[in-house]
CSV table of C-alpha atoms in Angstrom, one decimal:
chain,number,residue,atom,x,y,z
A,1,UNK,CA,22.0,1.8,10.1
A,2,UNK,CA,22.6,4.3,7.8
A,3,UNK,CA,23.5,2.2,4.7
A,4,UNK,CA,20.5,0.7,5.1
A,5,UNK,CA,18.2,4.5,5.9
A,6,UNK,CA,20.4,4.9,2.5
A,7,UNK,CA,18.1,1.7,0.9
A,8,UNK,CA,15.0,2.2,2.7
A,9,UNK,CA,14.4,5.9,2.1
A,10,UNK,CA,14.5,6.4,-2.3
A,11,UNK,CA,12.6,3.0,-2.1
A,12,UNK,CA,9.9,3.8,0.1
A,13,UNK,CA,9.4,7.4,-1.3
A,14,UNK,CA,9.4,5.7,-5.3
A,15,UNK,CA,6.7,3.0,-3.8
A,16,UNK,CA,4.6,5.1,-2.1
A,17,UNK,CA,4.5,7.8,-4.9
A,18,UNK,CA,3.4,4.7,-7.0
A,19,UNK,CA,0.7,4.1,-4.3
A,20,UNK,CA,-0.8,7.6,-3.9
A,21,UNK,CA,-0.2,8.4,-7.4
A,22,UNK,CA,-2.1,5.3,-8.6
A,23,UNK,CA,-5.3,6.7,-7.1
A,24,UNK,CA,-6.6,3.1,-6.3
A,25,UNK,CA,-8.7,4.0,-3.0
A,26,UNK,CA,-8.6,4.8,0.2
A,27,UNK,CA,-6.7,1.7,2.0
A,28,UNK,CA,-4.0,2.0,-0.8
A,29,UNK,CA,-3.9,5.6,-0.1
A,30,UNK,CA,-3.5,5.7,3.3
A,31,UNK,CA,-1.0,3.0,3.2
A,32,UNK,CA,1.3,5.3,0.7
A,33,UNK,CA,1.2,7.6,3.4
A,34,UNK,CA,2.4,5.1,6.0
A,35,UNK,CA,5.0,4.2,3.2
A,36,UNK,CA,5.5,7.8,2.7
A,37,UNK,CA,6.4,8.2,5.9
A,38,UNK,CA,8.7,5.1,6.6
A,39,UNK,CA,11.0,7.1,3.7
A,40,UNK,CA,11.1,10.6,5.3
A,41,UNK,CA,12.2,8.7,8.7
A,42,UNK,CA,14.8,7.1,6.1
A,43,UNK,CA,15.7,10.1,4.7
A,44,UNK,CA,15.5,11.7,8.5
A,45,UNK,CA,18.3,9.5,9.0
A,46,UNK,CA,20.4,9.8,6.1
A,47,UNK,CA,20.4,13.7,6.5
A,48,UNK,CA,21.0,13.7,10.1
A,49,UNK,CA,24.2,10.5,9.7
A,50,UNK,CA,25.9,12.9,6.8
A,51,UNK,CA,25.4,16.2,7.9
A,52,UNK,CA,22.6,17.3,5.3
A,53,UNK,CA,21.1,20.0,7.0
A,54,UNK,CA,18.4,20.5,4.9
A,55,UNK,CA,17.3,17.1,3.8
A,56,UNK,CA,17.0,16.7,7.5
A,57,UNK,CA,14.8,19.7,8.0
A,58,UNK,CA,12.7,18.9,4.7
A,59,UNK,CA,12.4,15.2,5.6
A,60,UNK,CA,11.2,16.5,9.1
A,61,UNK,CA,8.3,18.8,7.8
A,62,UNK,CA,7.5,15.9,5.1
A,63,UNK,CA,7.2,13.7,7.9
A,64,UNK,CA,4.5,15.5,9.3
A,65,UNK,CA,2.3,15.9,6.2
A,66,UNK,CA,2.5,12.3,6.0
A,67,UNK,CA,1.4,11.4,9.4
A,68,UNK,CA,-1.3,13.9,8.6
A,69,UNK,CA,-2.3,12.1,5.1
A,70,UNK,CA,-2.6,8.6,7.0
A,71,UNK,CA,-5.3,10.6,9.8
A,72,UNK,CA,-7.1,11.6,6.4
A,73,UNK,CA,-7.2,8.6,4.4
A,74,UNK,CA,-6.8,5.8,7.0
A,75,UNK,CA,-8.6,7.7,9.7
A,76,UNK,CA,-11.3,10.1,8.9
A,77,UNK,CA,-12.0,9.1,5.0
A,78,UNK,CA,-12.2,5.7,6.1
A,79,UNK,CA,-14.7,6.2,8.5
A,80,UNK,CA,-16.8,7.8,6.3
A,81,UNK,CA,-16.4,4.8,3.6
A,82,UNK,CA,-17.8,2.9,6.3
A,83,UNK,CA,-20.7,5.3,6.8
A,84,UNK,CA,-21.3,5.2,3.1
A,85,UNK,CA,-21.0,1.3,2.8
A,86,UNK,CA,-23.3,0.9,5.6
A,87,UNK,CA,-25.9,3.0,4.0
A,88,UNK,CA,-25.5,1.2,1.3
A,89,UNK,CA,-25.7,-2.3,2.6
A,90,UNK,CA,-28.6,-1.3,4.4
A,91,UNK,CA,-30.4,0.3,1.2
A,92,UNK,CA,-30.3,-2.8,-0.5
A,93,UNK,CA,-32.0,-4.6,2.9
A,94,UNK,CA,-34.8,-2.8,2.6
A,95,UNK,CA,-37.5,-1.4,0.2
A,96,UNK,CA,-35.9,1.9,0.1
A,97,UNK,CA,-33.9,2.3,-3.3
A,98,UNK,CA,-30.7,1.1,-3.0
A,99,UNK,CA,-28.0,4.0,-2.4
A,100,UNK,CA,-24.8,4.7,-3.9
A,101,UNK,CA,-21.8,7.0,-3.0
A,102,UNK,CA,-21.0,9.8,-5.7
A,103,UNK,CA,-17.6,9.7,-4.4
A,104,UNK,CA,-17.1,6.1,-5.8
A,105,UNK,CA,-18.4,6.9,-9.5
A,106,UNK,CA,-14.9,8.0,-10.4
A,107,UNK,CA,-13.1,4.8,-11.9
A,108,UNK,CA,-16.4,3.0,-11.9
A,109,UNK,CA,-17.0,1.1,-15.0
A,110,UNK,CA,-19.3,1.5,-17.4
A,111,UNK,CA,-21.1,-1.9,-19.3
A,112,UNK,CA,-22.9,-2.6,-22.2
A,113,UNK,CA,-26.2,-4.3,-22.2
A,114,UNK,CA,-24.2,-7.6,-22.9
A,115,UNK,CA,-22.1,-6.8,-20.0
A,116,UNK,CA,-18.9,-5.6,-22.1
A,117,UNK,CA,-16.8,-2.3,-20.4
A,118,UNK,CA,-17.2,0.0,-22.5
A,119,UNK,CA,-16.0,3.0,-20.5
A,120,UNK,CA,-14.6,3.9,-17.0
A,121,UNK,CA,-17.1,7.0,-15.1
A,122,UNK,CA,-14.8,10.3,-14.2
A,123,UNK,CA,-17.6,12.4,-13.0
A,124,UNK,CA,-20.9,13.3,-12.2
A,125,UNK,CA,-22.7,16.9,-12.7
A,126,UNK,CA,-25.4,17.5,-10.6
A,127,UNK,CA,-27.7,20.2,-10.4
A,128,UNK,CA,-27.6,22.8,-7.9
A,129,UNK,CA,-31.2,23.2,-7.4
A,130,UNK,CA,-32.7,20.3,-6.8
A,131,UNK,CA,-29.8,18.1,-6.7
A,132,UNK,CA,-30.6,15.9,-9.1
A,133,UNK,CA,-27.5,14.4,-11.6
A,134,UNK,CA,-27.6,16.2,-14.8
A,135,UNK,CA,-24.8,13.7,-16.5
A,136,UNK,CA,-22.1,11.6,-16.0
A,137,UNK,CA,-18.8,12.0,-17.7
A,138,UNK,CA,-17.1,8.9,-19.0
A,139,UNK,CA,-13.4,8.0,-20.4
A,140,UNK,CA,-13.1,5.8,-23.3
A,141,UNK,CA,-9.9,4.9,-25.3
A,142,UNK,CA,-6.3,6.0,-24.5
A,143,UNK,CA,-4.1,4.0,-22.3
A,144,UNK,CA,-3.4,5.9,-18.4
A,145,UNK,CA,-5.8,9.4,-19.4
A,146,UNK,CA,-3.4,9.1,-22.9
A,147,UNK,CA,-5.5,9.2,-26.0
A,148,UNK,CA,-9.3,9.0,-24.3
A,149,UNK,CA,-12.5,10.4,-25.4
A,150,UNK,CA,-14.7,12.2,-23.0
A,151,UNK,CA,-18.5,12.1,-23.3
A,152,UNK,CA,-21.7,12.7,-21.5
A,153,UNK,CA,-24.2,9.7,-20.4
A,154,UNK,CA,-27.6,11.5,-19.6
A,155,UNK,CA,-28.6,10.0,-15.9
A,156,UNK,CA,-31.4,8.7,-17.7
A,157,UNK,CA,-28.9,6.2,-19.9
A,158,UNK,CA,-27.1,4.8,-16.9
A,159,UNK,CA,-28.2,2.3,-14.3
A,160,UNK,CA,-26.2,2.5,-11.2
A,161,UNK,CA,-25.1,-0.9,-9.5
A,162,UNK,CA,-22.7,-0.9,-6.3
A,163,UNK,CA,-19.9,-2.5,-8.3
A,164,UNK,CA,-20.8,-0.4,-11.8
A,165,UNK,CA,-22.7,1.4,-14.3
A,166,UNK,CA,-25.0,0.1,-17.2
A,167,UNK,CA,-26.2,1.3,-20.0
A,168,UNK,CA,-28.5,0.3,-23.1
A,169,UNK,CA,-25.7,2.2,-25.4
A,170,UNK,CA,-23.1,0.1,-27.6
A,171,UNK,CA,-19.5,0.5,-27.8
A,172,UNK,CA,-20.2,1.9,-31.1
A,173,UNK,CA,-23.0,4.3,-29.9
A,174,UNK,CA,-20.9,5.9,-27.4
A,175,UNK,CA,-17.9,6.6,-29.6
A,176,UNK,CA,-20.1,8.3,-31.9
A,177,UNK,CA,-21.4,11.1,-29.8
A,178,UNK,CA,-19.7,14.2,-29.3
A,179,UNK,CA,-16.8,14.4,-27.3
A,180,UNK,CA,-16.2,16.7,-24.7
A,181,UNK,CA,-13.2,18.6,-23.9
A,182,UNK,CA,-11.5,18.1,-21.0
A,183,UNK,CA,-11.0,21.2,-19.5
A,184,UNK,CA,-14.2,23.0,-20.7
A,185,UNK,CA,-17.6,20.9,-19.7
A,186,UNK,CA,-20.9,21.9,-20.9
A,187,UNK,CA,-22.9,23.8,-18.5
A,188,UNK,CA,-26.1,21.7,-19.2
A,189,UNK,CA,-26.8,17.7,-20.4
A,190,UNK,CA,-28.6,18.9,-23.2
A,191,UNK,CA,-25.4,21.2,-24.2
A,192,UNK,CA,-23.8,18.0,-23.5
A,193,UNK,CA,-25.7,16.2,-26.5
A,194,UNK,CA,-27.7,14.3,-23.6
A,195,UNK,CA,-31.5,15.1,-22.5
């Protein structure tokens, strides 16, 4: 049992550090956490079969946050995915405007008029007052967050779809326009070279 705690628990840690890490929704996330903690049981065991005091103890406490992140993202953030998706499916039913959740335009893409991705969304900046979205940030370029461009998209460039973003801008277009840095956004669209 404990060679195989031994196996289990840097594996399962490595693979669900890959799956939380990877930001790829909330299933995947809340499946890490299972993952997560499948290796702290592992690692439970290993401290506990050679006498490591404190790998036992940390493994413990770890063991807990996990359970916790699986209530969050298989539990409660799921259900409200649901919510969203429901209000969203049922938008689309009826003459209302279709709806879309803001907490999905991070990782959307962005297309051309022909269709092409020309970016990936990262963020949206709406207004207090009013609540209305001032402008979108978007990532272009760069492999992982390595090498990309930031830039604005005024909400009036972009058309929102469930499964994406368009806009009437090229490739070309949107590498042209100012970019923005990453850890100082403009306060306003039109400070972001958008109106």
């Amino acid at each position: 049992m404990l060679a195989l705690a031994g196996w289990v628990a840097p594996a399962a840690t490595m693979i669900a550090a890959i799956m939380t890490a990877a930001n790829l929704g909330t299933r995947v996330t809340g499946w890490g956490f299972v993952v997560f903690s499948i290796g702290a049981v592992a690692w439970v065991i290993v401290g506990f079969g050679t006498g490591q005091q404190n790998l036992l103890l940390s493994n413990a406490f770890l063991l807990i946050v996990d359970v916790v992140g699986v209530w969050r993202w298989l539990g409660r953030k799921a259900r409200y995915d649901a919510g969203a998706s429901a209000a969203i499916a049922g938008s689309a039913a009826t003459a209302a405007p279709t709806l879309f959740a803001l907490t999905k335009i991070e990782g959307m893409p962005v297309r051309d008029r022909d269709g092409e991705v020309i970016a990936t969304a990262v963020d949206a900046m709406a207004a207090c007052n009013g609540g209305g979205i001032s402008y979108i940030v978007v990532s272009e370029g760069g492999v992982g967050g390595v090498g990309e461009r930031l830039h604005a998209l005024g909400w009036g460039e972009v058309t929102m779809h469930e499964d994406g973003i368009t806009t009437q801008l090229s490739r070309a277009k949107l590498t042209g326009r100012p970019e923005l840095s990453a850890g100082a956004w403009p306060a306003t669209a039109a400070a972001a070279g958008v109106g």
